[in-house]
Coordinates of C-alpha atoms in Angstrom, one line a residue:
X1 CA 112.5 14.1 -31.2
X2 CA 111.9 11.8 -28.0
X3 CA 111.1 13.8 -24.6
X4 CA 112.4 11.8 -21.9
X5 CA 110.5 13.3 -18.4
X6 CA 112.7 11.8 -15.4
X7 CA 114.6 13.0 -12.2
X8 CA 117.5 14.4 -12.0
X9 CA 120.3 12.1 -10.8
X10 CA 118.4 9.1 -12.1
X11 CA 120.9 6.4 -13.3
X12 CA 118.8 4.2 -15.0
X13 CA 117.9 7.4 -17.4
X14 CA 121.4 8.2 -18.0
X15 CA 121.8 4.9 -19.2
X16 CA 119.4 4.8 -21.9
X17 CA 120.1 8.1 -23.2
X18 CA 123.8 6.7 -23.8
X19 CA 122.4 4.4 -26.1
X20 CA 120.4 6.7 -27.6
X21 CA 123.5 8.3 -28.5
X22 CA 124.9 5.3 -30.1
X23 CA 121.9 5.2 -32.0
X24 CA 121.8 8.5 -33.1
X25 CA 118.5 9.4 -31.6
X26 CA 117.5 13.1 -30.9
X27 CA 116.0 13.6 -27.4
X28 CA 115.4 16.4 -25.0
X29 CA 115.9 14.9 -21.1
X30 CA 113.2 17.3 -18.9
X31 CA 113.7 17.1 -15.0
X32 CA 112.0 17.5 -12.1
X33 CA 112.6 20.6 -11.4
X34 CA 112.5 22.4 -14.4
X35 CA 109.5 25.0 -14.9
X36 CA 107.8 25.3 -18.2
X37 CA 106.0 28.5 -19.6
X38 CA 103.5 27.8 -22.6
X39 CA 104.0 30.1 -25.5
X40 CA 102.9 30.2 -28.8
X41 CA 105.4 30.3 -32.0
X42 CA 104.3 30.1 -35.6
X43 CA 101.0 29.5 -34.3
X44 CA 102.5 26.4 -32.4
X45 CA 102.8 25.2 -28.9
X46 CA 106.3 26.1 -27.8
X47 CA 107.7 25.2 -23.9
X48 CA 110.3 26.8 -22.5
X49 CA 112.2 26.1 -19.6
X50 CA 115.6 27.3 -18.3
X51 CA 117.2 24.8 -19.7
X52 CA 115.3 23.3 -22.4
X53 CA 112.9 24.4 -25.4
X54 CA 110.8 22.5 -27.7
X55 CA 107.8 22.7 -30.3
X56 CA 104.7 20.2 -29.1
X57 CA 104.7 19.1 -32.4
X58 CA 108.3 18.2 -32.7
X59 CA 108.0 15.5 -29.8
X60 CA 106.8 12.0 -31.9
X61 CA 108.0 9.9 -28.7
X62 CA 107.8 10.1 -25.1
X63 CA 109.7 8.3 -22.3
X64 CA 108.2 9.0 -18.5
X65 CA 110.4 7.8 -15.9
X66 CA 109.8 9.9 -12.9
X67 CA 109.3 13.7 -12.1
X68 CA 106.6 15.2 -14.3
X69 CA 105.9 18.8 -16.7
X70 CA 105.4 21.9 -14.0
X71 CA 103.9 24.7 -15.8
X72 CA 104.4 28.1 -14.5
X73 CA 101.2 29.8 -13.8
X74 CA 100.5 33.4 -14.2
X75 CA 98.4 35.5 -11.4
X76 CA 96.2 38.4 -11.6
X77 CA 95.8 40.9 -8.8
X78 CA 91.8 41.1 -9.8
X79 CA 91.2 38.2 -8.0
X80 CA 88.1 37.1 -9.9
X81 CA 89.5 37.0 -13.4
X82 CA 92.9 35.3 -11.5
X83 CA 90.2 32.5 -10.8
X84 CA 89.0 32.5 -14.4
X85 CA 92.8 32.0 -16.2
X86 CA 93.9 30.1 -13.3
X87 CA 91.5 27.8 -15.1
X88 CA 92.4 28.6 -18.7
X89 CA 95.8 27.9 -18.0
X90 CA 94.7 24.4 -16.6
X91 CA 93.0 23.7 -19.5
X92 CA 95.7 24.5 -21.4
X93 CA 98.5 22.4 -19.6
X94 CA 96.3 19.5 -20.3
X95 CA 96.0 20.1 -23.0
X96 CA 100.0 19.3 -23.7
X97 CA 100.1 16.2 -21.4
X98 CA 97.5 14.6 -23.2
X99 CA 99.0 15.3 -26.2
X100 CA 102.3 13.8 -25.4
X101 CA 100.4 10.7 -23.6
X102 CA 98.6 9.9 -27.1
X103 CA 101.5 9.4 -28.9
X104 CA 104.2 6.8 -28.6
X105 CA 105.5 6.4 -25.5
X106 CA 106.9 4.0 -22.5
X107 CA 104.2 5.1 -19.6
X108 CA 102.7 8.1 -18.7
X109 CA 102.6 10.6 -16.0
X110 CA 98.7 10.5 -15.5
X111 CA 99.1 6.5 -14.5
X112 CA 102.4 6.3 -13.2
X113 CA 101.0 5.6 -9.9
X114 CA 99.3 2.2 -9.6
X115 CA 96.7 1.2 -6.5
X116 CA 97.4 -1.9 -5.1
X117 CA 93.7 -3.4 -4.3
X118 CA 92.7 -2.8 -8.1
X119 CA 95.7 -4.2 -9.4
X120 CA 95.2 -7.2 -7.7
X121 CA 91.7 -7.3 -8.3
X122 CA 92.4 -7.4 -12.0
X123 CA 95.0 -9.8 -11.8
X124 CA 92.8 -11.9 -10.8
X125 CA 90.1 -11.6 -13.1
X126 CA 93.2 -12.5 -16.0
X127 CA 93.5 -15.6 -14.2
X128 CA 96.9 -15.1 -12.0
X129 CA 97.2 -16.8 -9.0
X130 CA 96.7 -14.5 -5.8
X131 CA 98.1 -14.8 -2.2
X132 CA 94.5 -14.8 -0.1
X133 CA 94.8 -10.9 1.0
X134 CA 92.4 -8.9 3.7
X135 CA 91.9 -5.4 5.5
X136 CA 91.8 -5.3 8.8
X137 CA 92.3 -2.6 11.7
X138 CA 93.7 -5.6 14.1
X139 CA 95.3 -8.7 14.2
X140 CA 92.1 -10.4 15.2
X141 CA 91.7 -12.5 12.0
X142 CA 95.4 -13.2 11.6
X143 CA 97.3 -16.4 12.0
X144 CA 100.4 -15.7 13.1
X145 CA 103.5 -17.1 11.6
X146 CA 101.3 -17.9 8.3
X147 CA 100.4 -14.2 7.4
X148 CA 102.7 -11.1 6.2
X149 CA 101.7 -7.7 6.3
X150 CA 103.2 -5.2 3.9
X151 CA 102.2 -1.5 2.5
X152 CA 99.6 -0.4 0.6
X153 CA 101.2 2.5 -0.9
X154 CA 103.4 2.3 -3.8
X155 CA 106.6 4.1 -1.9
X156 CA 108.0 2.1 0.2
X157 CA 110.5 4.9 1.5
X158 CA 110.1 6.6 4.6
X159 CA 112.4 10.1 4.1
X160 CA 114.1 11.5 7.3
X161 CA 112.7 9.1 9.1
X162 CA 115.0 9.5 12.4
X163 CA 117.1 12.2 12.6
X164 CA 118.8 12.2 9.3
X165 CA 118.2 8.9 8.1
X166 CA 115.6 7.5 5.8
X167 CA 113.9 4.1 6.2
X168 CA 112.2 1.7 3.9
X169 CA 109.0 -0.5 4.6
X170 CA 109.8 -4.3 4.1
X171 CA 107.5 -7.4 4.1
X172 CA 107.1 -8.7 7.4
X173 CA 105.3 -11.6 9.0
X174 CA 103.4 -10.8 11.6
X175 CA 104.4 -13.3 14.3
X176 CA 102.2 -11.5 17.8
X177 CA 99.0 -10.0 18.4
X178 CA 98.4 -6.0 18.4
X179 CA 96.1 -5.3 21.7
X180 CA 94.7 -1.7 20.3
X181 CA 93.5 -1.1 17.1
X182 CA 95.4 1.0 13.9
X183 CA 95.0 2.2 10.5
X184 CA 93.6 -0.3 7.5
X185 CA 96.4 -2.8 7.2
X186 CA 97.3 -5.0 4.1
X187 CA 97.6 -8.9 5.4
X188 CA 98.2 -11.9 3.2
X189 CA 98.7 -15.3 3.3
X190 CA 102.7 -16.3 3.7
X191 CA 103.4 -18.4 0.7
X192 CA 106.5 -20.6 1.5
X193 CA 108.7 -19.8 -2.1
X194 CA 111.1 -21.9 -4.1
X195 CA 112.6 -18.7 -5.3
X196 CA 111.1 -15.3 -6.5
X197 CA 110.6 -13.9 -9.8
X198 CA 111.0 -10.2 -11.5
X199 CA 109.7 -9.7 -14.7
X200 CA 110.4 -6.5 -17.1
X201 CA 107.7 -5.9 -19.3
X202 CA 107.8 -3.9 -22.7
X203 CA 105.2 -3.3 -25.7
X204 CA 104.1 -7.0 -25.0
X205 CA 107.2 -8.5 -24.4
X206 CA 108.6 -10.4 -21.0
X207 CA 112.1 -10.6 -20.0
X208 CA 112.3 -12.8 -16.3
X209 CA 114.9 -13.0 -13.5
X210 CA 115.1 -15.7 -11.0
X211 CA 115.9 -14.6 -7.5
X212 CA 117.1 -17.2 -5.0
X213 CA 116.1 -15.1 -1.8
X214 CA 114.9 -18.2 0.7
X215 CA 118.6 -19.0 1.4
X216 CA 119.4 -16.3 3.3
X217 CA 117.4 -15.5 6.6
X218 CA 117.9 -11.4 5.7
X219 CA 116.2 -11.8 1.9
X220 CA 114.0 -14.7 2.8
X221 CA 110.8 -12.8 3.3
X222 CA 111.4 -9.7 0.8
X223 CA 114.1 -9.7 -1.1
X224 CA 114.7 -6.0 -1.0
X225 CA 116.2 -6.2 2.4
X226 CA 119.4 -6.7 0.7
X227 CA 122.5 -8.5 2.0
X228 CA 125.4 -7.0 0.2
X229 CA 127.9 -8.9 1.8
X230 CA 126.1 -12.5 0.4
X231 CA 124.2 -11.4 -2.6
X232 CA 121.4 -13.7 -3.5
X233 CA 121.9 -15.6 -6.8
X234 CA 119.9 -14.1 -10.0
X235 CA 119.7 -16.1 -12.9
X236 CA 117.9 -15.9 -16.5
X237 CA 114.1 -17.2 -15.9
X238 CA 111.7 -17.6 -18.4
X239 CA 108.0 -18.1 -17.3
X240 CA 105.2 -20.6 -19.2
X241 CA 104.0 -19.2 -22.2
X242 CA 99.9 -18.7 -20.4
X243 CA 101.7 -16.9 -17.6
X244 CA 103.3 -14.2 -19.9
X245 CA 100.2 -14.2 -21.8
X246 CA 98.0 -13.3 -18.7
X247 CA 101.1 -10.8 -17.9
X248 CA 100.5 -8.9 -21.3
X249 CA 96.0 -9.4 -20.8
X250 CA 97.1 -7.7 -17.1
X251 CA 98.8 -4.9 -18.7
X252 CA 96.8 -3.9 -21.3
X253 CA 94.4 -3.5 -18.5
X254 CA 96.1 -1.6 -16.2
X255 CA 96.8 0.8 -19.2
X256 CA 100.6 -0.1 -19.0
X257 CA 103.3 -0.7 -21.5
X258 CA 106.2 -1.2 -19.4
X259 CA 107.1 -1.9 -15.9
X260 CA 108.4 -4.6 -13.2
X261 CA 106.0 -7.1 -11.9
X262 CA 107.1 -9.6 -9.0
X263 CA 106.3 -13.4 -8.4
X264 CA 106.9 -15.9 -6.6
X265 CA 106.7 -19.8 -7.0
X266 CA 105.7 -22.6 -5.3
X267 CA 106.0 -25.6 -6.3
X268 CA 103.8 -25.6 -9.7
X269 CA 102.4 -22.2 -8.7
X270 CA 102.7 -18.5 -9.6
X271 CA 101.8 -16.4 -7.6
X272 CA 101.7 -12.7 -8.4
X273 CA 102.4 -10.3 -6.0
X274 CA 102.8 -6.7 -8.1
X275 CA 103.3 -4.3 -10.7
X276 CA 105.5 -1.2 -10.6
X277 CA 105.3 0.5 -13.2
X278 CA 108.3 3.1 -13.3
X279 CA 110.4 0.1 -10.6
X280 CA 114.2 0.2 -10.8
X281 CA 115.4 -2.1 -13.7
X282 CA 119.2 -1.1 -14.0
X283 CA 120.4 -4.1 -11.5
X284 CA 118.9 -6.7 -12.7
X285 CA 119.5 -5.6 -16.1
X286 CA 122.9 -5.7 -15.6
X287 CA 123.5 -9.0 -13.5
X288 CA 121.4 -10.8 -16.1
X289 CA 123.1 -9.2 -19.2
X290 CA 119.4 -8.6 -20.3
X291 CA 120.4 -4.6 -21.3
X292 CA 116.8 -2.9 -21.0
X293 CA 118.3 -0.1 -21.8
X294 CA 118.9 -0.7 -24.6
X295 CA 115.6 -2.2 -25.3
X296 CA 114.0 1.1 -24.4
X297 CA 116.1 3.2 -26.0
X298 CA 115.4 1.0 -29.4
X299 CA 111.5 1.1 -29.0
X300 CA 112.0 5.5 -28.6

């Protein structure tokens, strides 16, 4: 049986479980907000949920995409002994996490979330090529027109940001001084591109996508800020042989089996930017005819 652990209206999950139906897989799809209760059956682990209901020992593969297991926990009125199985029930939905993340699976909750500075830090030591990057609570060391700034955390989005509208952090080059000084700020050096790369990564395996973003003034610093009335061209891409290598020594690193890393070239140059590991895939899976989903759904 293959748990899949994802939110609820994601697409990109929906798609690989249609394949998994085509392949005649058994899986159990667990969202985000489903509670679980920890029994024991036959002297087994059994879950339970509203909606869903599985043996620990049935599960032989795992997919996490987003959302993670929520355990319902029980409380005492006796507040001491509360404190005591608050803590035995802690132990115990550990327990099944860690089970889950030792067996096969596409990532895992417990590193889902990736920190920026480290990752960099280690692609480094693999022997990528890194933009020059800095901290800094002002804009004393910056050179503006030559320097982007961009965030450090791995959500870019910024819910209900005005009024009822959400808003998303893009790359931007900083271009004017700031006279007071503000929070610990990301700044690196502007590379001027030939084009940008995405790369999908699986079990040791690349698959790369080409994205011509420096045409157009809108995509030309981060290719995110979509124009969907002149889409950028995306086109097959397949990287040198050392650079994929260095990809898979990166990865193995980082403790990751699958996820998106970006790139960008210059001339004979790569330089790498990121990793997301749980990134959206299904676009340029589709545009490229690549079908990760299907590619997922076969490694399950």
């Amino acid at each position: 049986m293959i748990l899949i652990i994802s939110d609820n209206n994601d697409i990109s999950t929906t798609e690989v479980i249609k394949w998994l139906l085509v392949m005649g897989k058994k899986f159990i799809r667990v969202h985000e907000d489903e509670i679980f209760e920890i029994k024991i059956r036959e002297k087994r682990i059994f879950l339970e949920s509203t909606s869903n209901h599985f043996f620990l020992d049935e599960i032989h593969s795992v997919w996490y995409r987003r959302g993670g297991l929520n355990f319902k926990r029980l409380r005492y009125k006796n507040e001491a002994i509360n404190i005591n199985m608050n803590e035995a029930q802690h132990w115990l939905e550990d327990y099944v996490k860690k089970k889950l993340e030792s067996i096969k699976h596409i990532n895992k909750e417990s590193n889902s979330l990736v920190n920026k500075l480290l990752v960099l830090e280690e692609a480094e030591k693999v022997g990528l090529d890194v933009p020059s990057y800095f901290l800094s609570e002002n804009t004393d060391d910056v050179i503006f027109g030559k320097t982007i700034v961009k965030t450090l955390a791995g959500n870019p989005m910024l819910e209900s940001f005005y009024k009822d509208s959400n808003g998303m952090m893009f790359t931007t080059i900083v271009e004017e001084p700031e006279n007071e000084n503000f929070f610990p700020t990301f700044f690196q050096e502007k590379i001027e591109k030939d084009f940008e790369i995405r790369t999908f990564y699986l079990n040791g395996k690349c698959w790369s996508i080409g994205i011509f973003s420096q045409n157009d003034e809108q995509t030309k610093v981060d290719f995110r800020n979509y124009n969907y009335e002149k889409r950028n061209k995306n086109v097959r891409y397949t990287l040198p042989k050392e650079i994929e290598e260095k990809i898979h020594h990166l990865m193995q690193k980082l403790d990751l089996n699958c996820g998106s890393l970006d790139f960008m070239k210059s001339g004979d140059q790569y330089y790498f930017l990121e990793v997301n590991p749980i990134g959206q895939f299904g676009y340029l899976s589709g545009i490229c005819n690549y079908s990760f989903e299907k590619e997922i759904a076969e490694y399950l």
